[in-house]
Amino acid sequence: MALVVRVVALVVAVAAVLKVSSAAVYKVGDSAGWTTFGNVNYKQWAASKTFQLGDVIRFEYNPQLHNVIRVTHAMYRSCNASLPLDSHTTGNDTITITTRGHYFYMCGVPGHCQAGQKVDINAMRHPSLAAPTPSALAPPTVTAPHAPTPGPSMAAPLQSLNGNFVLLGLTLLVSGLA
């Protein structure tokens, strides 16, 4: 009986480690961050990502100039910031994706949403089900010569050396059971 309990605990631990190691952190707007400067196309940015449960969305911005509010789809489309579902104001806000579907965010400062500072984060069911959207296939937007170009994706899998040590320990535990 003790062996069965150990094996079940091992399976649960391995599943938890594998789930955590597949999460990613996405900085909204990549190197540009959350801003109205530089003509960042947040729709194109989001379309180039495949968001999954457990992923972390990071908004980095100047809190004296911007904020982040979560809104309904209707509010997102009309840039209505009057009754946000949630708001963030630190300048370094993180949101963990906990359910599938759309997460609509925008800046609540007057005029910023209308200027394009809004993003639709769509957490898919499974990466293989994520078909490219027309916006993902569209050519990149041309920016002014002085505008910084967003860098490569800041998505970084949360795999660490610590996770590898956990797997090594679990392997040693299993070999000790045999």
PDB file of C-alpha atoms in Angstrom:
ATOM      1  CA  MET A   1       0.000   0.000   0.000  1.00  0.00           C
ATOM      2  CA  ALA A   2       2.836   2.408   0.834  1.00  0.00           C
ATOM      3  CA  LEU A   3       4.333   1.726  -2.589  1.00  0.00           C
ATOM      4  CA  VAL A   4       1.051   2.654  -4.306  1.00  0.00           C
ATOM      5  CA  VAL A   5       0.859   5.911  -2.329  1.00  0.00           C
ATOM      6  CA  ARG A   6       4.462   6.780  -3.307  1.00  0.00           C
ATOM      7  CA  VAL A   7       3.834   6.034  -6.982  1.00  0.00           C
ATOM      8  CA  VAL A   8       0.646   8.158  -7.016  1.00  0.00           C
ATOM      9  CA  ALA A   9       2.490  11.002  -5.264  1.00  0.00           C
ATOM     10  CA  LEU A  10       5.293  10.716  -7.806  1.00  0.00           C
ATOM     11  CA  VAL A  11       2.892  10.877 -10.759  1.00  0.00           C
ATOM     12  CA  VAL A  12       1.160  13.940  -9.302  1.00  0.00           C
ATOM     13  CA  ALA A  13       4.510  15.659  -8.649  1.00  0.00           C
ATOM     14  CA  VAL A  14       5.796  14.997 -12.167  1.00  0.00           C
ATOM     15  CA  ALA A  15       2.542  16.282 -13.686  1.00  0.00           C
ATOM     16  CA  ALA A  16       2.772  19.472 -11.604  1.00  0.00           C
ATOM     17  CA  VAL A  17       6.390  20.085 -12.628  1.00  0.00           C
ATOM     18  CA  LEU A  18       5.599  19.546 -16.307  1.00  0.00           C
ATOM     19  CA  LYS A  19       2.598  21.884 -16.160  1.00  0.00           C
ATOM     20  CA  VAL A  20       4.577  24.690 -14.491  1.00  0.00           C
ATOM     21  CA  SER A  21       7.522  24.289 -16.855  1.00  0.00           C
ATOM     22  CA  SER A  22       5.314  24.821 -19.903  1.00  0.00           C
ATOM     23  CA  ALA A  23       4.080  28.262 -18.771  1.00  0.00           C
ATOM     24  CA  ALA A  24       5.489  31.374 -20.437  1.00  0.00           C
ATOM     25  CA  VAL A  25       5.813  35.038 -19.500  1.00  0.00           C
ATOM     26  CA  TYR A  26       4.804  37.535 -22.187  1.00  0.00           C
ATOM     27  CA  LYS A  27       5.727  41.211 -21.932  1.00  0.00           C
ATOM     28  CA  VAL A  28       2.937  43.108 -23.681  1.00  0.00           C
ATOM     29  CA  GLY A  29       4.435  45.018 -26.604  1.00  0.00           C
ATOM     30  CA  ASP A  30       7.770  43.209 -26.237  1.00  0.00           C
ATOM     31  CA  SER A  31      10.616  45.750 -25.844  1.00  0.00           C
ATOM     32  CA  ALA A  32       8.296  48.761 -26.343  1.00  0.00           C
ATOM     33  CA  GLY A  33       6.101  47.762 -23.405  1.00  0.00           C
ATOM     34  CA  TRP A  34       2.644  49.236 -22.725  1.00  0.00           C
ATOM     35  CA  THR A  35       2.706  52.687 -24.328  1.00  0.00           C
ATOM     36  CA  THR A  36       1.207  55.021 -26.902  1.00  0.00           C
ATOM     37  CA  PHE A  37       4.673  55.922 -28.277  1.00  0.00           C
ATOM     38  CA  GLY A  38       6.256  54.112 -31.195  1.00  0.00           C
ATOM     39  CA  ASN A  39       3.089  52.978 -32.978  1.00  0.00           C
ATOM     40  CA  VAL A  40       2.993  49.582 -31.238  1.00  0.00           C
ATOM     41  CA  ASN A  41       0.406  47.344 -32.876  1.00  0.00           C
ATOM     42  CA  TYR A  42      -0.949  45.363 -29.900  1.00  0.00           C
ATOM     43  CA  LYS A  43      -3.419  43.472 -32.092  1.00  0.00           C
ATOM     44  CA  GLN A  44      -0.573  42.170 -34.224  1.00  0.00           C
ATOM     45  CA  TRP A  45       1.541  41.493 -31.124  1.00  0.00           C
ATOM     46  CA  ALA A  46      -1.191  39.347 -29.533  1.00  0.00           C
ATOM     47  CA  ALA A  47      -1.939  37.538 -32.813  1.00  0.00           C
ATOM     48  CA  SER A  48       1.689  36.412 -33.003  1.00  0.00           C
ATOM     49  CA  LYS A  49       1.453  34.621 -29.638  1.00  0.00           C
ATOM     50  CA  THR A  50      -0.235  31.395 -28.527  1.00  0.00           C
ATOM     51  CA  PHE A  51      -1.451  32.027 -24.986  1.00  0.00           C
ATOM     52  CA  GLN A  52      -2.106  29.031 -22.739  1.00  0.00           C
ATOM     53  CA  LEU A  53      -3.480  28.441 -19.245  1.00  0.00           C
ATOM     54  CA  GLY A  54      -0.842  29.324 -16.669  1.00  0.00           C
ATOM     55  CA  ASP A  55       0.935  31.851 -18.897  1.00  0.00           C
ATOM     56  CA  VAL A  56       1.741  35.211 -17.338  1.00  0.00           C
ATOM     57  CA  ILE A  57       1.019  38.494 -19.099  1.00  0.00           C
ATOM     58  CA  ARG A  58       3.262  41.359 -17.938  1.00  0.00           C
ATOM     59  CA  PHE A  59       2.386  45.012 -18.524  1.00  0.00           C
ATOM     60  CA  GLU A  60       5.379  47.344 -18.098  1.00  0.00           C
ATOM     61  CA  TYR A  61       4.671  51.078 -18.356  1.00  0.00           C
ATOM     62  CA  ASN A  62       5.129  54.482 -16.754  1.00  0.00           C
ATOM     63  CA  PRO A  63       2.374  54.621 -14.064  1.00  0.00           C
ATOM     64  CA  GLN A  64       2.302  58.431 -14.286  1.00  0.00           C
ATOM     65  CA  LEU A  65       1.198  58.177 -17.921  1.00  0.00           C
ATOM     66  CA  HIS A  66      -0.717  54.903 -18.229  1.00  0.00           C
ATOM     67  CA  ASN A  67      -2.686  52.188 -16.456  1.00  0.00           C
ATOM     68  CA  VAL A  68      -4.185  48.815 -17.363  1.00  0.00           C
ATOM     69  CA  ILE A  69      -7.859  47.990 -17.055  1.00  0.00           C
ATOM     70  CA  ARG A  70      -9.672  44.773 -17.905  1.00  0.00           C
ATOM     71  CA  VAL A  71     -12.968  45.359 -19.682  1.00  0.00           C
ATOM     72  CA  THR A  72     -15.771  43.519 -21.465  1.00  0.00           C
ATOM     73  CA  HIS A  73     -15.665  42.918 -25.218  1.00  0.00           C
ATOM     74  CA  ALA A  74     -18.211  45.691 -25.838  1.00  0.00           C
ATOM     75  CA  MET A  75     -16.191  48.134 -23.723  1.00  0.00           C
ATOM     76  CA  TYR A  76     -13.019  47.091 -25.539  1.00  0.00           C
ATOM     77  CA  ARG A  77     -14.553  47.707 -28.970  1.00  0.00           C
ATOM     78  CA  SER A  78     -15.885  51.147 -28.000  1.00  0.00           C
ATOM     79  CA  CYS A  79     -12.930  52.132 -25.762  1.00  0.00           C
ATOM     80  CA  ASN A  80     -15.296  52.626 -22.827  1.00  0.00           C
ATOM     81  CA  ALA A  81     -13.292  52.807 -19.593  1.00  0.00           C
ATOM     82  CA  SER A  82     -16.174  53.824 -17.303  1.00  0.00           C
ATOM     83  CA  LEU A  83     -16.719  50.532 -15.429  1.00  0.00           C
ATOM     84  CA  PRO A  84     -13.580  48.347 -15.596  1.00  0.00           C
ATOM     85  CA  LEU A  85     -13.750  44.759 -14.389  1.00  0.00           C
ATOM     86  CA  ASP A  86     -10.282  45.124 -12.879  1.00  0.00           C
ATOM     87  CA  SER A  87      -7.571  47.796 -12.832  1.00  0.00           C
ATOM     88  CA  HIS A  88      -3.803  47.872 -12.408  1.00  0.00           C
ATOM     89  CA  THR A  89      -1.655  50.923 -11.766  1.00  0.00           C
ATOM     90  CA  THR A  90       1.820  49.860 -10.577  1.00  0.00           C
ATOM     91  CA  GLY A  91       3.657  50.067 -13.903  1.00  0.00           C
ATOM     92  CA  ASN A  92       4.787  46.452 -13.571  1.00  0.00           C
ATOM     93  CA  ASP A  93       1.579  44.422 -13.485  1.00  0.00           C
ATOM     94  CA  THR A  94       1.294  40.694 -14.066  1.00  0.00           C
ATOM     95  CA  ILE A  95      -1.829  38.729 -14.867  1.00  0.00           C
ATOM     96  CA  THR A  96      -1.904  34.925 -14.907  1.00  0.00           C
ATOM     97  CA  ILE A  97      -4.181  33.287 -17.463  1.00  0.00           C
ATOM     98  CA  THR A  98      -6.488  31.034 -15.441  1.00  0.00           C
ATOM     99  CA  THR A  99      -9.313  30.321 -17.889  1.00  0.00           C
ATOM    100  CA  ARG A 100      -9.651  29.868 -21.630  1.00  0.00           C
ATOM    101  CA  GLY A 101     -11.082  32.630 -23.747  1.00  0.00           C
ATOM    102  CA  HIS A 102     -10.529  36.345 -24.265  1.00  0.00           C
ATOM    103  CA  TYR A 103      -9.014  38.798 -21.808  1.00  0.00           C
ATOM    104  CA  PHE A 104      -9.628  42.378 -22.965  1.00  0.00           C
ATOM    105  CA  TYR A 105      -7.273  45.072 -21.654  1.00  0.00           C
ATOM    106  CA  MET A 106      -6.853  48.752 -22.445  1.00  0.00           C
ATOM    107  CA  CYS A 107      -5.341  51.894 -21.018  1.00  0.00           C
ATOM    108  CA  GLY A 108      -7.994  53.880 -19.166  1.00  0.00           C
ATOM    109  CA  VAL A 109      -6.332  57.270 -19.736  1.00  0.00           C
ATOM    110  CA  PRO A 110      -8.591  59.318 -22.047  1.00  0.00           C
ATOM    111  CA  GLY A 111      -7.576  58.982 -25.696  1.00  0.00           C
ATOM    112  CA  HIS A 112      -5.057  56.168 -25.204  1.00  0.00           C
ATOM    113  CA  CYS A 113      -7.382  53.309 -26.180  1.00  0.00           C
ATOM    114  CA  GLN A 114      -8.498  55.255 -29.238  1.00  0.00           C
ATOM    115  CA  ALA A 115      -4.798  55.628 -30.111  1.00  0.00           C
ATOM    116  CA  GLY A 116      -4.466  51.816 -30.103  1.00  0.00           C
ATOM    117  CA  GLN A 117      -3.383  51.093 -26.526  1.00  0.00           C
ATOM    118  CA  LYS A 118      -5.584  48.031 -26.105  1.00  0.00           C
ATOM    119  CA  VAL A 119      -4.989  44.299 -26.408  1.00  0.00           C
ATOM    120  CA  ASP A 120      -7.103  41.152 -26.706  1.00  0.00           C
ATOM    121  CA  ILE A 121      -5.367  38.192 -25.074  1.00  0.00           C
ATOM    122  CA  ASN A 122      -6.988  34.983 -26.353  1.00  0.00           C
ATOM    123  CA  ALA A 123      -6.097  31.856 -24.373  1.00  0.00           C
ATOM    124  CA  MET A 124      -6.586  28.916 -26.732  1.00  0.00           C
ATOM    125  CA  ARG A 125      -7.669  25.402 -25.884  1.00  0.00           C
ATOM    126  CA  HIS A 126      -4.549  23.752 -27.281  1.00  0.00           C
ATOM    127  CA  PRO A 127      -1.627  25.040 -29.400  1.00  0.00           C
ATOM    128  CA  SER A 128      -2.474  22.701 -32.299  1.00  0.00           C
ATOM    129  CA  LEU A 129      -5.980  24.212 -32.468  1.00  0.00           C
ATOM    130  CA  ALA A 130      -4.625  27.729 -32.902  1.00  0.00           C
ATOM    131  CA  ALA A 131      -4.994  28.508 -36.592  1.00  0.00           C
ATOM    132  CA  PRO A 132      -3.280  31.627 -37.867  1.00  0.00           C
ATOM    133  CA  THR A 133      -5.598  34.595 -38.046  1.00  0.00           C
ATOM    134  CA  PRO A 134      -5.603  37.101 -40.914  1.00  0.00           C
ATOM    135  CA  SER A 135      -4.033  39.696 -38.602  1.00  0.00           C
ATOM    136  CA  ALA A 136      -1.210  37.270 -37.776  1.00  0.00           C
ATOM    137  CA  LEU A 137      -0.500  36.902 -41.501  1.00  0.00           C
ATOM    138  CA  ALA A 138      -0.660  40.626 -42.235  1.00  0.00           C
ATOM    139  CA  PRO A 139       2.582  42.424 -43.067  1.00  0.00           C
ATOM    140  CA  PRO A 140       4.117  44.408 -40.206  1.00  0.00           C
ATOM    141  CA  THR A 141       3.039  48.011 -39.722  1.00  0.00           C
ATOM    142  CA  VAL A 142       5.561  50.581 -40.953  1.00  0.00           C
ATOM    143  CA  THR A 143       6.642  52.851 -38.115  1.00  0.00           C
ATOM    144  CA  ALA A 144       8.190  56.301 -38.180  1.00  0.00           C
ATOM    145  CA  PRO A 145      12.009  56.283 -38.513  1.00  0.00           C
ATOM    146  CA  HIS A 146      12.457  57.614 -34.949  1.00  0.00           C
ATOM    147  CA  ALA A 147      10.124  55.019 -33.411  1.00  0.00           C
ATOM    148  CA  PRO A 148      11.690  52.017 -31.651  1.00  0.00           C
ATOM    149  CA  THR A 149      10.885  48.711 -33.300  1.00  0.00           C
ATOM    150  CA  PRO A 150       9.564  46.033 -30.929  1.00  0.00           C
ATOM    151  CA  GLY A 151      12.173  43.347 -30.392  1.00  0.00           C
ATOM    152  CA  PRO A 152      11.786  39.602 -30.516  1.00  0.00           C
ATOM    153  CA  SER A 153       9.246  37.953 -28.290  1.00  0.00           C
ATOM    154  CA  MET A 154       9.953  38.284 -24.602  1.00  0.00           C
ATOM    155  CA  ALA A 155       8.121  35.025 -23.986  1.00  0.00           C
ATOM    156  CA  ALA A 156      10.350  32.894 -21.824  1.00  0.00           C
ATOM    157  CA  PRO A 157       9.424  29.418 -20.696  1.00  0.00           C
ATOM    158  CA  LEU A 158       9.644  29.173 -16.947  1.00  0.00           C
ATOM    159  CA  GLN A 159      12.016  26.257 -17.070  1.00  0.00           C
ATOM    160  CA  SER A 160      14.733  26.534 -14.518  1.00  0.00           C
ATOM    161  CA  LEU A 161      17.616  24.525 -13.239  1.00  0.00           C
ATOM    162  CA  ASN A 162      15.584  24.051 -10.063  1.00  0.00           C
ATOM    163  CA  GLY A 163      12.896  22.206 -12.068  1.00  0.00           C
ATOM    164  CA  ASN A 164      15.555  19.913 -13.500  1.00  0.00           C
ATOM    165  CA  PHE A 165      16.730  19.075  -9.987  1.00  0.00           C
ATOM    166  CA  VAL A 166      13.152  18.199  -9.032  1.00  0.00           C
ATOM    167  CA  LEU A 167      12.959  15.792 -11.962  1.00  0.00           C
ATOM    168  CA  LEU A 168      16.343  14.311 -11.009  1.00  0.00           C
ATOM    169  CA  GLY A 169      15.130  13.809  -7.445  1.00  0.00           C
ATOM    170  CA  LEU A 170      11.924  12.177  -8.640  1.00  0.00           C
ATOM    171  CA  THR A 171      13.922   9.863 -10.918  1.00  0.00           C
ATOM    172  CA  LEU A 172      16.134   8.845  -7.997  1.00  0.00           C
ATOM    173  CA  LEU A 173      13.025   8.257  -5.886  1.00  0.00           C
ATOM    174  CA  VAL A 174      11.506   5.991  -8.533  1.00  0.00           C
ATOM    175  CA  SER A 175      14.736   4.042  -8.981  1.00  0.00           C
ATOM    176  CA  GLY A 176      14.816   3.546  -5.205  1.00  0.00           C
ATOM    177  CA  LEU A 177      11.299   2.021  -5.352  1.00  0.00           C
ATOM    178  CA  ALA A 178      12.345  -0.615  -7.872  1.00  0.00           C
TER     179      ALA A 178
END
